[in-house]
Coordinates of C-alpha atoms in Angstrom, one line a residue:
Chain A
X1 CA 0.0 0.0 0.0
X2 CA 2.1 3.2 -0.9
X3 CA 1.9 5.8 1.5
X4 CA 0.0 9.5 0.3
X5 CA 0.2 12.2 1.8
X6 CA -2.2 13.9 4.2
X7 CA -3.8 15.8 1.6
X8 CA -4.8 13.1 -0.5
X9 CA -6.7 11.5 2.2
X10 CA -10.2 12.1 2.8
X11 CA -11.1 12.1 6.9
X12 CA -12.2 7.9 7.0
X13 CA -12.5 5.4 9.5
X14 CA -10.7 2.2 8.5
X15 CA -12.4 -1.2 9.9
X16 CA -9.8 -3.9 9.2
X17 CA -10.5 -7.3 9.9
X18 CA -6.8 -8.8 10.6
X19 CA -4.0 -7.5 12.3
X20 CA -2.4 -7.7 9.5
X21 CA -4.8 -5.1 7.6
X22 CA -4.7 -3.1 10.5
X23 CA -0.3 -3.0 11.0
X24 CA -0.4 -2.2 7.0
X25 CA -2.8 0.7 7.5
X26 CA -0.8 2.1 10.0
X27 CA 2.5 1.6 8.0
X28 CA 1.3 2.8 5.1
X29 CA 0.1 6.4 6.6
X30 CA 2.4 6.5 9.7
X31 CA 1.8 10.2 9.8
X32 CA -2.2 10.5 9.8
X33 CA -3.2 7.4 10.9
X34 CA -3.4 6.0 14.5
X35 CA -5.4 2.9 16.3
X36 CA -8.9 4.0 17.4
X37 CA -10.2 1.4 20.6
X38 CA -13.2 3.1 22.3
X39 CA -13.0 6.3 21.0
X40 CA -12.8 8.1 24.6
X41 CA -9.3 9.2 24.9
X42 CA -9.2 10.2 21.0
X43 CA -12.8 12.1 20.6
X44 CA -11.5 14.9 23.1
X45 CA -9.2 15.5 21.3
X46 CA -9.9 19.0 21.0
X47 CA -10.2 19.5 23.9
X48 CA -6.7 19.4 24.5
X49 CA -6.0 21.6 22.2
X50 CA -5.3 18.4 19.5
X51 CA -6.3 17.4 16.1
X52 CA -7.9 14.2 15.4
X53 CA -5.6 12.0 12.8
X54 CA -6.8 11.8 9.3
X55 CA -7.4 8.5 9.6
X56 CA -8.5 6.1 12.5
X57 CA -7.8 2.4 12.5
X58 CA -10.9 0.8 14.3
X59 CA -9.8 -2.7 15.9
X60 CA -13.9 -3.2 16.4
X61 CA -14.3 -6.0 13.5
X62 CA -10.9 -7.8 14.5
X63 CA -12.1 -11.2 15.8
X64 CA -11.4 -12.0 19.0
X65 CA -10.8 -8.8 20.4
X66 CA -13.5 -8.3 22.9
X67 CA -13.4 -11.7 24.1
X68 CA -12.3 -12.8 27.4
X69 CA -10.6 -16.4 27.3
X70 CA -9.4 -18.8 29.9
X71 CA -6.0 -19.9 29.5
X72 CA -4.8 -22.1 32.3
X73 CA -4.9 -20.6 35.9
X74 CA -5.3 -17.2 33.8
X75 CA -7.2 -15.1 30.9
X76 CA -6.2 -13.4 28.3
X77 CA -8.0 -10.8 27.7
X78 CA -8.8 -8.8 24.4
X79 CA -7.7 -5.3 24.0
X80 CA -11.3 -4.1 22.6
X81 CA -12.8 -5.7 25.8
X82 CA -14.6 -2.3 27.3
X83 CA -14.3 -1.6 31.5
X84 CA -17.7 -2.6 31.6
X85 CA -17.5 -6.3 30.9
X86 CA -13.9 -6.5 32.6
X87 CA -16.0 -5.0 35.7
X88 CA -19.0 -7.8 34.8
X89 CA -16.4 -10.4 34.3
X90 CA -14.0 -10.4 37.3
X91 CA -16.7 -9.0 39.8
X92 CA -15.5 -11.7 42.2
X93 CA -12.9 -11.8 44.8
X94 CA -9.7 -12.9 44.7
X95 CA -6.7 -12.9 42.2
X96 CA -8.4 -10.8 39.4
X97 CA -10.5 -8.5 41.8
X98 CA -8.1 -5.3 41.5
X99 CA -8.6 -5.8 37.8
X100 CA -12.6 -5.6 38.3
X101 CA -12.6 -3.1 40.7
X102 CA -10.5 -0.7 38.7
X103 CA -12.4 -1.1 35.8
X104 CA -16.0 -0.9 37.5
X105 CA -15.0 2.5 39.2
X106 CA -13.5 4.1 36.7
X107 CA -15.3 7.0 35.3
X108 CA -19.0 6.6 34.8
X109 CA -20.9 4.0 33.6
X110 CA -21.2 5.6 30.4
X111 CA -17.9 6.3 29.1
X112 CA -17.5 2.7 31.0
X113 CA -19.5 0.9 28.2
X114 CA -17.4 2.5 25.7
X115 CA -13.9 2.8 27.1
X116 CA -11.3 -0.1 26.5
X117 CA -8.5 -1.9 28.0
X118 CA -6.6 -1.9 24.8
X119 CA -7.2 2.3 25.0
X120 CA -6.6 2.8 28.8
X121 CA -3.1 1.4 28.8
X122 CA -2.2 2.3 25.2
X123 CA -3.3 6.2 25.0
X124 CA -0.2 8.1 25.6
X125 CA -0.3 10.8 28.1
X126 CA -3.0 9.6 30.2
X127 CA -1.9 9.7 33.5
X128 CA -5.2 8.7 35.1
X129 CA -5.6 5.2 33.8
X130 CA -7.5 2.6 36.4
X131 CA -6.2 -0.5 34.9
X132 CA -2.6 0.6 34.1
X133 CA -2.0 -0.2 38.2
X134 CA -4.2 -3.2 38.1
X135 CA -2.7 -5.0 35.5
X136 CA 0.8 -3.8 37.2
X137 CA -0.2 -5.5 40.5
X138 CA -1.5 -8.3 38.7
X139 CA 1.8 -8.7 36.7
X140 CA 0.2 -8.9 33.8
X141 CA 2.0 -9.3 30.2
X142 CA 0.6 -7.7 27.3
X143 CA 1.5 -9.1 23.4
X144 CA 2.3 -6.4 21.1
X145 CA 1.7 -6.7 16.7
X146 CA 4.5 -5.3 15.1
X147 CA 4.9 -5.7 10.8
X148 CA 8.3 -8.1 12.2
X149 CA 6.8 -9.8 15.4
X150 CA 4.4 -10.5 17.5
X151 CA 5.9 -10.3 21.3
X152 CA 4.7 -10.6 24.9
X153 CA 6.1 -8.2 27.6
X154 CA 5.8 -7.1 31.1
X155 CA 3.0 -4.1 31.4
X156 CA 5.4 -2.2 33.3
X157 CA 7.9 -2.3 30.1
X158 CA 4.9 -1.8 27.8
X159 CA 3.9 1.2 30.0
X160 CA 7.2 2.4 30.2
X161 CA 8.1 3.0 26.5
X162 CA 5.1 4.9 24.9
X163 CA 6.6 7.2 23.1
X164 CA 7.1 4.6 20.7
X165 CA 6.4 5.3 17.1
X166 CA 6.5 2.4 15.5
X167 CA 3.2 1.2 14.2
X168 CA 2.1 -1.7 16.8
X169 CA -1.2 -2.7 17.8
X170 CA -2.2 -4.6 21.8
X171 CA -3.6 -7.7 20.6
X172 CA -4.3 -9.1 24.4
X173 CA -3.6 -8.9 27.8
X174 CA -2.5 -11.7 29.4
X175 CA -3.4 -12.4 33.9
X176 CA -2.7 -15.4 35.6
X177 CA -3.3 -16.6 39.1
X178 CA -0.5 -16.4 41.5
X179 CA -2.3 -17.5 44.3
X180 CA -2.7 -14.0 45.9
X181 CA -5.5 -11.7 46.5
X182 CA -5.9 -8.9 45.1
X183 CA -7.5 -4.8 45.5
X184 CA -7.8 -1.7 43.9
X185 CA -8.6 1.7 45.9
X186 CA -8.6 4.8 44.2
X187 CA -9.6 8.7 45.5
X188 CA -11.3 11.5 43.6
X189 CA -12.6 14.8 44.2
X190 CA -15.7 14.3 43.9
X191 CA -17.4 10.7 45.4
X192 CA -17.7 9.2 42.0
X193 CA -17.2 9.5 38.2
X194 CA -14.1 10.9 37.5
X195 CA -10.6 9.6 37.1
X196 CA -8.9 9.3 40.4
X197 CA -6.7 11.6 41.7
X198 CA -4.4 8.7 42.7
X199 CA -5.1 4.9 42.9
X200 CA -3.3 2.1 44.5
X201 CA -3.8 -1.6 43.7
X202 CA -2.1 -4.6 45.9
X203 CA -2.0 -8.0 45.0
X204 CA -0.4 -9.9 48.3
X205 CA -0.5 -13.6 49.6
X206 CA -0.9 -13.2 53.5
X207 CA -0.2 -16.4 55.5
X208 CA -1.9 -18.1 58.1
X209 CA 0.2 -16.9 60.8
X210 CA -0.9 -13.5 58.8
X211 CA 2.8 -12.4 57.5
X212 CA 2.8 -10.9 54.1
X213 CA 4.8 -13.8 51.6
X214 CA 4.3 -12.0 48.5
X215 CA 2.9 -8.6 47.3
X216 CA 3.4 -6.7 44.4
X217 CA 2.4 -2.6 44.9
X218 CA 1.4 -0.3 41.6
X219 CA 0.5 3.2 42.1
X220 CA -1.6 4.9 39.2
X221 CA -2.2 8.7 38.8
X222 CA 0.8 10.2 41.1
X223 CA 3.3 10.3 38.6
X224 CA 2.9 10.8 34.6
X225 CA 3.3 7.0 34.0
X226 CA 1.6 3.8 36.3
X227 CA 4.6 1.8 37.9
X228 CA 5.1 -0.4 40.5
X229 CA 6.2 0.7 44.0
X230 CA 9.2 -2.0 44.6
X231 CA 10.5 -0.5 47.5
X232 CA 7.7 -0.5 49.3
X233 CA 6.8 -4.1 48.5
X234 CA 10.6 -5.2 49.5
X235 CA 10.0 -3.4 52.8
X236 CA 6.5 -5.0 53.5
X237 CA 7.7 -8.6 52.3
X238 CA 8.0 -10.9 55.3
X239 CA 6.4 -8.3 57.8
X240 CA 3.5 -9.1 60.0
X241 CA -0.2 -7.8 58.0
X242 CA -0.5 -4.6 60.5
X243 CA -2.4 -2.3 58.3
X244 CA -1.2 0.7 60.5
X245 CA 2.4 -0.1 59.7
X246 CA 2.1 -0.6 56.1
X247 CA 0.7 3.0 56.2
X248 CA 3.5 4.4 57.8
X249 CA 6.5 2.9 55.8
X250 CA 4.2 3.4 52.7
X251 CA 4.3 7.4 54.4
X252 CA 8.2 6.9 55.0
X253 CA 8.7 5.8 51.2
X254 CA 7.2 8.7 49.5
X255 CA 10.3 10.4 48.2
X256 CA 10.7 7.8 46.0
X257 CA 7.7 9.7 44.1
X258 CA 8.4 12.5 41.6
X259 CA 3.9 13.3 41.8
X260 CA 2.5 15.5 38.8
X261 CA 0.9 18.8 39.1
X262 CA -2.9 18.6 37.6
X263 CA -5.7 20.7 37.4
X264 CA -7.6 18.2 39.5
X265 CA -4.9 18.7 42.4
X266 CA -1.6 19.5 43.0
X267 CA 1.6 17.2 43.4
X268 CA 1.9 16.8 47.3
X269 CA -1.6 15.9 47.4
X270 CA -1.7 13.3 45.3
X271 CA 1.5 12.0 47.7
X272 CA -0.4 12.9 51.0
X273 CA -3.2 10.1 50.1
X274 CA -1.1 7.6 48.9
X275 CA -0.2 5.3 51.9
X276 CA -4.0 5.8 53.0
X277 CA -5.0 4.2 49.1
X278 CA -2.3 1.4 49.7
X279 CA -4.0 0.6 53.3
X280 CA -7.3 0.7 51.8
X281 CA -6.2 -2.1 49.2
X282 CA -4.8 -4.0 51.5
X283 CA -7.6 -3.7 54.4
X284 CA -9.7 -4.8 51.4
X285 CA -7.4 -7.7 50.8
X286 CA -7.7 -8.9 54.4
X287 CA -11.6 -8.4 54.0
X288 CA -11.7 -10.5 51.3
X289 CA -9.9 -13.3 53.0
X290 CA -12.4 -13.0 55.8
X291 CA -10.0 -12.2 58.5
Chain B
X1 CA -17.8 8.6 3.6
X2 CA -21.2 7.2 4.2
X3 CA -22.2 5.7 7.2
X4 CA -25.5 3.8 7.3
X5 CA -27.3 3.5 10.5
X6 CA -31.2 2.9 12.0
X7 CA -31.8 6.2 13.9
X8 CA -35.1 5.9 15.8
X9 CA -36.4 3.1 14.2
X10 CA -35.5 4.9 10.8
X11 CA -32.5 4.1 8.2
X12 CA -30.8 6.9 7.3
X13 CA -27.5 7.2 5.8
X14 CA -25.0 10.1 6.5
X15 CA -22.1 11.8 4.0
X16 CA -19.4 13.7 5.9
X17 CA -16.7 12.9 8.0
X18 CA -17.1 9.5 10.1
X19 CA -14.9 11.1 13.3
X20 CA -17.3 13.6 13.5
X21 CA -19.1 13.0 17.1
X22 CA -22.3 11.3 16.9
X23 CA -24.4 14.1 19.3
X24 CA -23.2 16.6 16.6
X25 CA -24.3 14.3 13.7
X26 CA -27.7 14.0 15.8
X27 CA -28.2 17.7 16.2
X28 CA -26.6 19.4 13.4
X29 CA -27.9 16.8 10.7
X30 CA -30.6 15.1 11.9
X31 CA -32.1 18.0 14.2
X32 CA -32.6 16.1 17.2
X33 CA -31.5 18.5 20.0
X34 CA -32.8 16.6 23.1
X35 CA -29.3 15.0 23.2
X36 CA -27.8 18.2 25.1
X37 CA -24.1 19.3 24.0
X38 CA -22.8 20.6 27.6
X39 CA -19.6 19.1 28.5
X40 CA -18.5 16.7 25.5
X41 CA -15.9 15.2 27.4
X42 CA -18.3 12.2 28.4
X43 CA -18.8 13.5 31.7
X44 CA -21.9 15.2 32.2
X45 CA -24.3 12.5 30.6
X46 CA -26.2 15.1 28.6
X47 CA -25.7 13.4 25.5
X48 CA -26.8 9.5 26.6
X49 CA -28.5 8.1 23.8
X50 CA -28.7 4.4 23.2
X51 CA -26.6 2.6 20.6
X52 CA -27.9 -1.0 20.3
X53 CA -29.8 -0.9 23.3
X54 CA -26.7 0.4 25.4
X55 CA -26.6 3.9 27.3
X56 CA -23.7 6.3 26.0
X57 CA -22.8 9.1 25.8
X58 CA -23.0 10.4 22.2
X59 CA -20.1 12.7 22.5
X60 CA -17.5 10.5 22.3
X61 CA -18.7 8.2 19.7
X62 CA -17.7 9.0 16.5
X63 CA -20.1 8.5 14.2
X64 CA -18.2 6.2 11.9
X65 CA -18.4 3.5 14.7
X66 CA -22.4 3.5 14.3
X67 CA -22.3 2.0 11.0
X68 CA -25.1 -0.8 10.9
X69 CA -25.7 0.1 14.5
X70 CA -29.6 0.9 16.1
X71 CA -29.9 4.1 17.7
X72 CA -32.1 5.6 20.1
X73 CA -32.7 9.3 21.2
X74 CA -35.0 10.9 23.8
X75 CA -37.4 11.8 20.5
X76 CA -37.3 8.4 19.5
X77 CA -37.7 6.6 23.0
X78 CA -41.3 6.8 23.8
X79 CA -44.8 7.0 21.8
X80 CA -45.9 10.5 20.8
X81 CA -47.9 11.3 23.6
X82 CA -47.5 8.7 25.7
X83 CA -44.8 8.8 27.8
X84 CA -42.8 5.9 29.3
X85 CA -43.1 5.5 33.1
X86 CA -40.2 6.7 34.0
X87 CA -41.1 10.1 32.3
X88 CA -44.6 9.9 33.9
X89 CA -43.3 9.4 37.1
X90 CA -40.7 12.5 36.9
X91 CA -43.7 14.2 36.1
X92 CA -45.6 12.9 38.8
X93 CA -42.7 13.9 41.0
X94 CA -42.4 17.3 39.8
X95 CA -38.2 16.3 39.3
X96 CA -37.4 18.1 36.0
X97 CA -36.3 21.6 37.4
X98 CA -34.4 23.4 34.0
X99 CA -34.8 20.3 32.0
X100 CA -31.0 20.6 30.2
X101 CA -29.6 17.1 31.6
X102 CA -33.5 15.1 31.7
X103 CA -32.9 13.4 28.0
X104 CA -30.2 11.8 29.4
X105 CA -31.4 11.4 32.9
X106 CA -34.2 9.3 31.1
X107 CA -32.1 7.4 28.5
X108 CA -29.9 6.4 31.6
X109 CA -32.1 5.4 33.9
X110 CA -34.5 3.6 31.2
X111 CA -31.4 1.1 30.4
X112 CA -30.5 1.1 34.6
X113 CA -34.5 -0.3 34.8
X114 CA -34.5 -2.7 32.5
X115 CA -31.4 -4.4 33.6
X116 CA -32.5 -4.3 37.3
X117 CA -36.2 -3.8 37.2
X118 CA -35.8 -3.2 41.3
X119 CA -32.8 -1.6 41.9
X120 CA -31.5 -0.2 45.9
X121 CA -31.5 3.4 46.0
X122 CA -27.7 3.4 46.1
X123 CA -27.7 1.0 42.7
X124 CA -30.1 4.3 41.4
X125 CA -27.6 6.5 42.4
X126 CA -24.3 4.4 40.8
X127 CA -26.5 4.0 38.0
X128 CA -26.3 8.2 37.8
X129 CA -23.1 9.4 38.5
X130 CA -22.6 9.9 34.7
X131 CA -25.4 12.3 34.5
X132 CA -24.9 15.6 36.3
X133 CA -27.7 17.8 37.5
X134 CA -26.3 21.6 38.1
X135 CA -30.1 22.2 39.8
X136 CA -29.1 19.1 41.7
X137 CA -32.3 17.7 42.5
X138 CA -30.9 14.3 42.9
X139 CA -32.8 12.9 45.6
X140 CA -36.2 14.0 44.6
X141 CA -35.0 12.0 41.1
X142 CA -34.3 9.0 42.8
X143 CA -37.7 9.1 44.6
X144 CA -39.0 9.0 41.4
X145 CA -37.2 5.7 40.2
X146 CA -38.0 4.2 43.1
X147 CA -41.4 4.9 43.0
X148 CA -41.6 2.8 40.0
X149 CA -41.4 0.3 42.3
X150 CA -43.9 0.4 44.5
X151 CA -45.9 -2.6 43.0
X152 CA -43.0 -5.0 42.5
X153 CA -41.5 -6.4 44.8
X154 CA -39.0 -3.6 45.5
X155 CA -35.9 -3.4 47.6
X156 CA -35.8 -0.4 50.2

């Protein structure tokens, strides 16, 4: 497919049905054409002071996108998969419910039904995104399309390089149960129906003699990127469950934070409610376990 | 491009550009105006129409991703005339105060009904945090929903 340039294309919506179609579409126009998911990130646009690309690549009539499947202890999970059937699907407790909670929380139900997984950890610059934690805490992988390769990573290295502007597509998410529990907890201004301010989500494995064996920390929303909070879970591993102390050495560990200014608060906020999130997830943890 | 779609029970078929948002295809093309343009970030609820029986918000839909889809508007949603309950009873209420978010109010909370014909006041209220009132008249609204109820079984 030669390329053209921008003035030769009318304004379309593309609806490949392959990955391949939709990796050539992208090649072929790497300048005005980008992946379009759920549309929520993209259509406020201007908003921000953007313009919408010439050309969007809909994944909606790619098979097997918006399908949840098991795979062993785990799921893999399609990238056009909205928050509103993750939320339906792992409503449960237990390994997956960070994943459920973060999705059935975020936003409203409205933009919930439209918004996808594929979209929240994909769209560049969106600081805010539920399931970017979730899946961190979860240690989730996420298989990339490239015109060379198709390859799984961590989501942590997927999150981590963005900026990347070589055409790829998310063609699944990838969660599997390691025997822990898991929780999301998330603040916003208002009670409900925005994007948080800051989230935590915890996914830990608490003995019977209640000492934390494993736990894996993410933090979502304080910094410009979703990562996970390794020195905290080093600290925490092999300590007695005490949910005021995990508070406190969350509260010690928060220079480790470089937090983002936003018109929906300020930096030190967004640190100040931190270790109270990371309690919340794991007193919901504990609740869960029926302790 | 053209984008074929059913529009209140209605094919039509739209030439312009698929990214434009659905709520402005609705009211600049179509002339349906009860979907309300306030926020179009997909926060205020305004907008909710129904696209294949789903409650969204029509602002962030482009209208590309409609092709061969049904949708439903507050002018399309009940008989001319005859009102659906949920309109009767915000009548009966006396809810609508200005009237700029009730299309979407009613598109929301018709979809929240049908999937949980007797929902807790608290599953009313999830059910609405994407649809801000600025009169906020939220509790007399919920009154309303609930008493919908009354005759079936409901939960307190």
């Amino acid at each position: 497919m030669p390329a053209v340039t921008a003035s030769a294309i009318e304004p379309a919506i593309a609806f490949p049905t392959s990955i391949d179609d939709a990796l050539s579409l992208l090649s072929a126009y790497p300048d005005d054409a980008c992946v379009l998911a759920g549309g929520t990130w993209l259509m406020r646009a201007g908003g921000r002071g953007e313009t919408l690309p010439i050309m969007l690549v809909s994944l909606a009539r790619i098979d097997g996108f918006d399908t949840i499947v098991r795979r062993g202890e785990g799921w893999t999970i399609g990238p056009m998969v909205t928050h509103d059937a993750l939320a339906r699907h792992f409503a449960s407790t237990g390994a997956f419910r960070a994943l459920g909670q973060a999705a059935g929380n975020s936003a409203n139900p409205g933009v919930r039904r439209l918004a996808t997984l594929g979209g929240n950890i994909a769209t560049t610059g969106f600081a805010a995104a539920d399931l970017a934690p979730a899946l961190l805490a979860l240690d989730a992988s996420v298989t990339i399309a490239t015109p060379d390769a198709m390859t799984s990573i961590p989501v942590g290295d997927f999150l981590g390089e963005q900026t990347s502007r070589k055409p790829r597509i998310v063609t699944g998410i990838e969660v599997e149960d390691h025997g822990c529990l898991s929780a999301h907890a998330r603040l916003t201004m208002r009670r409900a129906g925005e994007y948080p301010v800051a989230a935590a989500s915890v996914a830990a494995k608490i003995s019977v003699n209640r000492t934390i064996e494993i736990v894996r920390i993410a933090v979502g929303s304080v910094e410009q990127t979703a990562r996970r909070w390794r020195e905290l879970e080093d600290e925490l591993t092999g300590r007695p469950f005490d949910l005021a102390e995990i508070e406190a050495i969350a509260t010690a560990g928060l220079p480790a934070f470089t937090p983002r200014d936003g018109v929906d608060a300020p930096s030190w906020y967004r640190l100040e409610v931190l270790p109270y999130l990371v309690r919340m997830a794991f007193a919901e943890i504990d609740n869960q376990a029926g302790r | 491009m053209t984008v074929e779609f059913e529009l209140n029970g209605e094919p039509v078929r739209y030439h312009g550009d698929p990214r434009t948002s659905l709520l402005q295809v609705l009211r600049e093309t179509y002339w349906l105006t009860g979907a309300k343009a306030v926020c179009e970030e997909g926060f205020c609820g305004a907008c909710t129409v129904h696209v294949d029986g789903e409650a969204v918000p029509s602002c962030l839909r482009p209208v590309g991703l409609v092709s061969g889809a049904s949708v439903t508007t507050i002018e399309g949603f009940a008989v001319p005339h005859t009102p659906h309950a949920l309109q009767r009873a915000f009548e009966e209420h006396d809810v609508v105060q200005c009237g700029m978010c009730f299309p979407g109010m009613v598109m929301s909370l018709s979809k929240l009904l049908e999937d949980n014909p007797a929902p807790t006041r608290e599953e009313v209220k999830r059910g609405l945090v994407g649809n801000i009132c600025r009169c906020t008249g939220y509790e007399r609204i919920v009154d309303a929903v609930m008493s919908l109820q009354h005759n079936s079984g409901a939960r307190p």
